[in-house]
Short mmCIF file of C-alpha atoms in Angstrom, two decimals:
data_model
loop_
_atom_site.label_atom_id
_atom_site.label_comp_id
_atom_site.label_asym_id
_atom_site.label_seq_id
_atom_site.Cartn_x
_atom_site.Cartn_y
_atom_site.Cartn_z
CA UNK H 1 -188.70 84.12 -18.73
CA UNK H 2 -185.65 83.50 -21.10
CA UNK H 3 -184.73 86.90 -23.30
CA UNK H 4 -182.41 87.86 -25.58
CA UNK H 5 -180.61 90.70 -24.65
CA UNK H 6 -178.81 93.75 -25.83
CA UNK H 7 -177.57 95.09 -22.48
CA UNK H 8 -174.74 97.31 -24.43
CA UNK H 9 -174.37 98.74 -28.07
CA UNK H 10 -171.97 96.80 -29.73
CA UNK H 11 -171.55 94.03 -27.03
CA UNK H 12 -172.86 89.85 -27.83
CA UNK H 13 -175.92 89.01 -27.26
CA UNK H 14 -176.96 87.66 -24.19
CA UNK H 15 -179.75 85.35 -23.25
CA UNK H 16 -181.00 86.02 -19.76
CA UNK H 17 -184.11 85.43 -17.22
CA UNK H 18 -186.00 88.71 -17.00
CA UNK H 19 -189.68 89.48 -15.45
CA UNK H 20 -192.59 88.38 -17.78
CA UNK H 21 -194.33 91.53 -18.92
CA UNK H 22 -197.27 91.98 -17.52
CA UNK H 23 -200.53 93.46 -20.23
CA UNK H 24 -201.95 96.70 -20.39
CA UNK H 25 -205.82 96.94 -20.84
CA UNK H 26 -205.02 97.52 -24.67
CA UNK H 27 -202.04 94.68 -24.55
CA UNK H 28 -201.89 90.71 -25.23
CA UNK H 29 -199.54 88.63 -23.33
CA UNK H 30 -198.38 86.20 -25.61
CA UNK H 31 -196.25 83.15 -25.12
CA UNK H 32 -193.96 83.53 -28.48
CA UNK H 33 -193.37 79.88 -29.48
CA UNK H 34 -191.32 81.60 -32.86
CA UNK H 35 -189.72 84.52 -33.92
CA UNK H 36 -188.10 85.28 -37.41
CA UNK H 37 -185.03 87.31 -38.51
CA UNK H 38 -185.78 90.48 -40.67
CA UNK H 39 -183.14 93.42 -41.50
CA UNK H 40 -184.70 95.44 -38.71
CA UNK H 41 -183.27 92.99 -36.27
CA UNK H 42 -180.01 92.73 -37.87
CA UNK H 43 -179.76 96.64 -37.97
CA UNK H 44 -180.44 96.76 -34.55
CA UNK H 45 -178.39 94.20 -32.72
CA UNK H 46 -175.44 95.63 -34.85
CA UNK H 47 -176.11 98.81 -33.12
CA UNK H 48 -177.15 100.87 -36.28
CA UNK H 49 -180.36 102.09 -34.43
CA UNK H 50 -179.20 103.27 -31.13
CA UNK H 51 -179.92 106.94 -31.48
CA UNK H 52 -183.10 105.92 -31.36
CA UNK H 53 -183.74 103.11 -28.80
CA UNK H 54 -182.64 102.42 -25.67
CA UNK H 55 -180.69 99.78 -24.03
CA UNK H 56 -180.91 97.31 -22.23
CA UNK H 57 -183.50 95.43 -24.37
CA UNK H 58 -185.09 92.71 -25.96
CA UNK H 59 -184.84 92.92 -29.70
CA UNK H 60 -187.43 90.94 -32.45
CA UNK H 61 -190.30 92.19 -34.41
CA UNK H 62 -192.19 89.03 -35.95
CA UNK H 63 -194.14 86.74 -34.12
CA UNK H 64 -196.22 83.46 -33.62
CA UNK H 65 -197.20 82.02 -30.55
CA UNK H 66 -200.11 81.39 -27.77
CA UNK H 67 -202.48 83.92 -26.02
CA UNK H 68 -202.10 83.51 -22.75
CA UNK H 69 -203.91 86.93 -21.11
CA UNK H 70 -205.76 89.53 -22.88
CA UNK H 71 -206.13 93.40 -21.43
CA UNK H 72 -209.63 94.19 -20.49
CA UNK H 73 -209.97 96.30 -23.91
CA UNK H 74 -209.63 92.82 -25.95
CA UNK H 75 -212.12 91.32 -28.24
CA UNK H 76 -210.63 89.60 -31.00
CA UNK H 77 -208.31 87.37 -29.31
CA UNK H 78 -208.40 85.23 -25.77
CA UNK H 79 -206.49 83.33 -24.28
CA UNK H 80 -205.77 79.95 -25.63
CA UNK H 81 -205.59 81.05 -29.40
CA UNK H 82 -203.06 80.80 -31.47
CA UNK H 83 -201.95 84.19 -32.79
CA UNK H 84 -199.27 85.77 -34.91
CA UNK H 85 -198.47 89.53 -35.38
CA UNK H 86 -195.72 91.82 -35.41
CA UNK H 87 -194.47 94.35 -33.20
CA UNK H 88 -192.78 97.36 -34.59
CA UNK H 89 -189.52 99.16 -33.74
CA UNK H 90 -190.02 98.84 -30.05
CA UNK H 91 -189.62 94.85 -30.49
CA UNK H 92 -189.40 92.16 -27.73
CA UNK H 93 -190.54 88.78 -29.49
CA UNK H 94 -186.85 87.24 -28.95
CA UNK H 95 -187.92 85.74 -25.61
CA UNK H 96 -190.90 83.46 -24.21
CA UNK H 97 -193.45 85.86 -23.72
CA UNK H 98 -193.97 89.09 -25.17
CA UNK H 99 -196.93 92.07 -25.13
CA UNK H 100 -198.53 93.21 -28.57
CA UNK H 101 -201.05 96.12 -29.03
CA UNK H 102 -204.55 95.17 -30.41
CA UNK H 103 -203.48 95.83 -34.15
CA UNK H 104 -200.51 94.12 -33.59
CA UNK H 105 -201.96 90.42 -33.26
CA UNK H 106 -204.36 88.87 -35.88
CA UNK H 107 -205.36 84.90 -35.55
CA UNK H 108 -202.85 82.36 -36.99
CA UNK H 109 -203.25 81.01 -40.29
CA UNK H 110 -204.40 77.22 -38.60
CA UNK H 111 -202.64 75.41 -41.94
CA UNK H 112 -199.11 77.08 -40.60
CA UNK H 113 -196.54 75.91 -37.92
CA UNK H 114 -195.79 78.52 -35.18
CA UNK H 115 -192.56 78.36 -37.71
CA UNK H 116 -193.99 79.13 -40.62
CA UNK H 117 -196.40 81.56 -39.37
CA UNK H 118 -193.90 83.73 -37.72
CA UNK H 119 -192.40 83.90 -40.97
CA UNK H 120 -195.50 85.65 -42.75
CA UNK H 121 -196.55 89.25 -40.71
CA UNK H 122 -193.55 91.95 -41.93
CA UNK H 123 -192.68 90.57 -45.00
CA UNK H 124 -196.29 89.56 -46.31
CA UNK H 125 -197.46 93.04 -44.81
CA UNK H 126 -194.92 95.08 -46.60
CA UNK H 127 -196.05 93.37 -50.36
CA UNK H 128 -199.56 93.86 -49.45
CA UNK H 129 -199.76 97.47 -48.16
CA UNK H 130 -197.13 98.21 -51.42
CA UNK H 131 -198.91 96.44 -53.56
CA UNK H 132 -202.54 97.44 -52.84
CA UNK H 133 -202.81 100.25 -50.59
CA UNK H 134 -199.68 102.65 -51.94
CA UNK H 135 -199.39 101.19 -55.31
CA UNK H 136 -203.20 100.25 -55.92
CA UNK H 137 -202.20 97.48 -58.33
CA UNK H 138 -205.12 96.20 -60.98
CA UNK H 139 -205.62 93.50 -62.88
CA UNK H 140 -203.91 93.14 -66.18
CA UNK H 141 -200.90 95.80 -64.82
CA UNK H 142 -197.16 94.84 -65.51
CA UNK H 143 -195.31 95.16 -62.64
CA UNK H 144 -191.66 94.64 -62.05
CA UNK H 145 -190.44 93.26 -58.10
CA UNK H 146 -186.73 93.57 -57.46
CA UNK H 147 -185.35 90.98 -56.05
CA UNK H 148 -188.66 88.70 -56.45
CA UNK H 149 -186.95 85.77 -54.59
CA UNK H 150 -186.58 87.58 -51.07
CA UNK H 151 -188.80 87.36 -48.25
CA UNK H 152 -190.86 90.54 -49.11
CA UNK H 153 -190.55 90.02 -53.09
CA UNK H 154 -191.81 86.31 -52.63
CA UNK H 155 -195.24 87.40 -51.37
CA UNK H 156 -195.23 90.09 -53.77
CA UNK H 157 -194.97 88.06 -56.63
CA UNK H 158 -197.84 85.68 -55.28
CA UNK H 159 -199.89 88.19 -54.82
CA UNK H 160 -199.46 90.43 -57.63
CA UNK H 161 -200.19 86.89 -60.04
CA UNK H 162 -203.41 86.37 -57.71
CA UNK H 163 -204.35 89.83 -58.52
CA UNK H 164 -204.51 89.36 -62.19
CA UNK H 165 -201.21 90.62 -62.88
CA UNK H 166 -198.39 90.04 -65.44
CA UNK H 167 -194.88 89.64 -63.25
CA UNK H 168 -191.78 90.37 -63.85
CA UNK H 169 -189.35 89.89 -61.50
CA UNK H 170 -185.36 90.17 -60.70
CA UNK H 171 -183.39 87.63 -59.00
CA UNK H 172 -179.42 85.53 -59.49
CA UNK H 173 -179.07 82.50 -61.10
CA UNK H 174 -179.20 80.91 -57.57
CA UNK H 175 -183.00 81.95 -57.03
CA UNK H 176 -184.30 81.52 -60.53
CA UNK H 177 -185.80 78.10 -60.12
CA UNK H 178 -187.71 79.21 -56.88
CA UNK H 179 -188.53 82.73 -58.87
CA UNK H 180 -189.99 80.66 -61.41
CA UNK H 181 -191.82 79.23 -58.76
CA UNK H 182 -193.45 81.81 -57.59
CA UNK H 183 -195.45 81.72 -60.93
CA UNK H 184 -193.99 85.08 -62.57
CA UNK H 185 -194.17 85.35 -65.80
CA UNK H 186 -190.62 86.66 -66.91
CA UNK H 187 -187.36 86.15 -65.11
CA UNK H 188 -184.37 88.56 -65.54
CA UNK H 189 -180.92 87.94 -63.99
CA UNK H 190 -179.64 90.97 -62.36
CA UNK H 191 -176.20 90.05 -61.92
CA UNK H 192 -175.84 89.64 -65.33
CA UNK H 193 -177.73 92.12 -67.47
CA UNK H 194 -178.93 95.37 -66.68
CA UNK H 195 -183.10 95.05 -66.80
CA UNK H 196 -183.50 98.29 -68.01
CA UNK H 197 -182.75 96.74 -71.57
CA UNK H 198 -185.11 94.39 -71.28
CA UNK H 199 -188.24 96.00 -69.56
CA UNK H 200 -190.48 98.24 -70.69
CA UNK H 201 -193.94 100.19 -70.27
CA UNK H 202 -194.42 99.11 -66.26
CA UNK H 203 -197.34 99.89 -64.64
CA UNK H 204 -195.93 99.43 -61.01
CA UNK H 205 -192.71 98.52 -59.83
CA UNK H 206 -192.16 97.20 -56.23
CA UNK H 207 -188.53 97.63 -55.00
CA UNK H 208 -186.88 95.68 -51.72
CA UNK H 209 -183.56 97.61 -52.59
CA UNK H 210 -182.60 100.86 -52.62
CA UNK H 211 -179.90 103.36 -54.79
CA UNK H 212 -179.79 103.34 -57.90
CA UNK H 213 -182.41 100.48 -59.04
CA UNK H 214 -184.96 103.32 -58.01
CA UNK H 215 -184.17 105.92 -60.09
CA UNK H 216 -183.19 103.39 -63.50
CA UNK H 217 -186.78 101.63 -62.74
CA UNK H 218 -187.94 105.38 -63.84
CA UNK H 219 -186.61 104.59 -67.40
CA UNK H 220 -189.00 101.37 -67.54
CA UNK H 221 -192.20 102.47 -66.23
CA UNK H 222 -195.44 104.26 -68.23
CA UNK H 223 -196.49 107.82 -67.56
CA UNK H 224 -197.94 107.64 -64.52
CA UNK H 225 -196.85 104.86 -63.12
CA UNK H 226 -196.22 103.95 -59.39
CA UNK H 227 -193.06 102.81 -57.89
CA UNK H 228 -192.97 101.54 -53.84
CA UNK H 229 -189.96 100.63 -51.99
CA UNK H 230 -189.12 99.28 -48.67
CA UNK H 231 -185.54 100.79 -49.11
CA UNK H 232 -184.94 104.47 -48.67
CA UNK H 233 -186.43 106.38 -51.66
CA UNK H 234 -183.93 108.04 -54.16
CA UNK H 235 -184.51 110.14 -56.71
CA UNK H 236 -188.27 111.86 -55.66
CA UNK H 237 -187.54 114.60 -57.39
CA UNK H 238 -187.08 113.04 -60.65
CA UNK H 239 -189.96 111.34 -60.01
CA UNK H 240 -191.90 114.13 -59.23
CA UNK H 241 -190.73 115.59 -62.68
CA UNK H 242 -191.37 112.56 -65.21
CA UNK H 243 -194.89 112.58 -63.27
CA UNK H 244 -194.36 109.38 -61.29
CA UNK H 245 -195.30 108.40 -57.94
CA UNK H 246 -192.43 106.79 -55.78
CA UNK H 247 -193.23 106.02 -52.12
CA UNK H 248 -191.27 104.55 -49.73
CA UNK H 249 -192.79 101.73 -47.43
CA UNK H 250 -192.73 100.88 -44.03
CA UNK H 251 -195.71 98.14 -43.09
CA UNK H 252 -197.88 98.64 -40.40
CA UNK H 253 -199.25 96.64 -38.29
CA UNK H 254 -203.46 95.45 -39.15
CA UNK H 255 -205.52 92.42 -38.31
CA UNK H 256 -207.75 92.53 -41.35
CA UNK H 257 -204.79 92.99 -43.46
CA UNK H 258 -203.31 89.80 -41.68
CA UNK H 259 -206.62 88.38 -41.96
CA UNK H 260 -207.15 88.28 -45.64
CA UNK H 261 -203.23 87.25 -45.97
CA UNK H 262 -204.39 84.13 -43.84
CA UNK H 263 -207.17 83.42 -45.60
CA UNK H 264 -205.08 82.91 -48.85
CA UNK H 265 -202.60 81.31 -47.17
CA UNK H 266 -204.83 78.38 -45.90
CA UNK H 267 -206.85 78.27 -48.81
CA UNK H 268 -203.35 76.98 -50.18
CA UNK H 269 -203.12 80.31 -52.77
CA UNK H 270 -200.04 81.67 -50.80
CA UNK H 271 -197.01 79.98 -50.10
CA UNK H 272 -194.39 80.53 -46.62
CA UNK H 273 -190.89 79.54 -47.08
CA UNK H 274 -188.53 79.02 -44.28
CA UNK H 275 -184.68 78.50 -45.22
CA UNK H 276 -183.71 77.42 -41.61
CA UNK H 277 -185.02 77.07 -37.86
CA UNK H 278 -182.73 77.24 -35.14
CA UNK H 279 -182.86 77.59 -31.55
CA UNK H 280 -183.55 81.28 -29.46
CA UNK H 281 -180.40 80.21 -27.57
CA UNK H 282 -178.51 79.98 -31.12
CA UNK H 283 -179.68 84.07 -31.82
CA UNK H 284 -176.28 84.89 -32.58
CA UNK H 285 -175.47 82.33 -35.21
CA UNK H 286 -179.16 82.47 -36.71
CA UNK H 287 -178.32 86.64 -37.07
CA UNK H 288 -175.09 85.75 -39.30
CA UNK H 289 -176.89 83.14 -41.16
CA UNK H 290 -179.60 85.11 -42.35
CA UNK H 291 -177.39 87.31 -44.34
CA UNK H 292 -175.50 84.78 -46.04
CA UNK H 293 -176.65 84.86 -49.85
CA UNK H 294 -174.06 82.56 -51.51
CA UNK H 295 -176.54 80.29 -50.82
CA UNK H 296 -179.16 82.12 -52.53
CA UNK H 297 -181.85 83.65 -50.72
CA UNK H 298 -182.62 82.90 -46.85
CA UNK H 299 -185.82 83.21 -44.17
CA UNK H 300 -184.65 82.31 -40.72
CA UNK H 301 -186.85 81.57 -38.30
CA UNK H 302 -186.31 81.19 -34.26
CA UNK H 303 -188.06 78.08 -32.38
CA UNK H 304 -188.49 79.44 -28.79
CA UNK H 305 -188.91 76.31 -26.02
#
């Protein structure tokens, strides 16, 4: 099967022909028809992570594709059906055919491309498990997303309206129209005021970046309120102290969490947006393009033949 390889930290990318892996009783072989980029991916082809993997390997996390064997401890999926999942950390969806744990692979949403779909299982996971399961959001809450018109903050927005609540959200003058969008109910312009002078008495506030923005969304939010963050966490201690909660996120894998995200999705409630598709032999360019922002924001997506 065709892979992408890192066979060297800090060396390009190769694509090569490698064994198909072959599925554990616990495992589904699938044949990945689409793979998208996320920062993990990025982090990890630039080397960032290699105290703590191994190469040679195949790098990618997001998937959508075919079932084409199932391990004899199976039930939810068989062969034939089209699927979608991630796999975390260990990776190996930037190639033809790749192996997912149970968890790790839920039904595709049938009103999705393998495109689209492979688009949805970090990024949607990471709003919902912040949203609901850390942050246990309620109807009628004001919560504030940080940088609403990224991959992650896009769901978030959706589903925080869908949930009843009042959204406000940060994004550049580039993303405002597709902020708006989204359906939140107040816009603020981070690269041009600070939204500490505009916000105030926050229920929950769901952060996709890091430093400082943590510990000034402290300012903004009610006694007892709940901040999440799929950056690294700053300031817990202040937190702790003002009587906040601040987590920091890392999504896990679950098929009735990617279940229920389908479910809105094809019932037309929830929106996928793809900036660009290229080509698994095109890794290298699609890595450089999906951190290009003067464009606004970008989802790129892999289309594996």
């Amino acid at each position: 099967m065709k892979a992408v390889r890192i066979n060297e930290w800090g060396q390009p990318l190769q694509i090569e022909d490698i064994p198909r892996p072959v599925p554990a009783n616990d495992e589904v072989l699938v044949r990945v028809r689409a793979a998208s980029i996320n920062p993990m991916e990025v982090f990890v082809t630039a080397g960032y992570l290699q105290s703590r993997l191994s190469a040679p390997m195949t790098p990618g996390t997001d998937f959508a594709g075919e079932v084409v064997e199932v391990g004899s401890d199976i039930t939810h999926v068989k062969a034939g059906d089209a699927v979608y999942g991630f796999i975390p950390f260990r990776g190996g969806t930037f190639a033809q055919f790749a192996v997912a744990k149970a968890s790790e692979v839920a039904q595709k949403p049938p009103s999705l491309s393998f495109e689209q779909a492979a688009a949805v299982p970090v990024t949607a996971l990471a709003a919902w498990q912040g949203l609901f399961q850390t942050a246990n959001l309620q109807k009628g809450e004001r919560v504030l997303i940080h940088r609403v018109a990224g991959s992650v903050g896009s769901f978030a927005a959706q589903f925080a309206k869908l949930h009843g609540a009042y959204v406000i959200g940060t994004a550049d003058s580039e993303d405002e129209a597709f902020a708006r969008q989204l359906g939140i109910d107040e816009h603020i312009n981070f690269k041009e005021t600070r939204f500490e002078n505009h916000v105030r008495d926050v229920d929950v506030v769901f952060a996709t970046v890091g430093g400082d923005v943590i510990t000034r969304s402290f300012d903004v939010m009610k006694p007892g309120g709940r901040l999440v963050t799929t950056s690294q966490l700053e300031g817990a201690e202040e937190a702790q102290r003002r009587g906040l909660q601040a987590t920091a996120l890392v999504a896990q894998p679950s098929v009735k969490d990617l279940n229920e995200i389908s479910q809105l999705i094809d019932a037309g409630q929830v929106k996928v947006y793809v900036t660009d598709t290229l080509s698994l032999e095109q890794v290298q360019t699609a890595l450089e393009v999906s951190q290009q922002r003067d464009t606004g924001r970008r989802k790129v997506v892999l289309s594996i033949q």
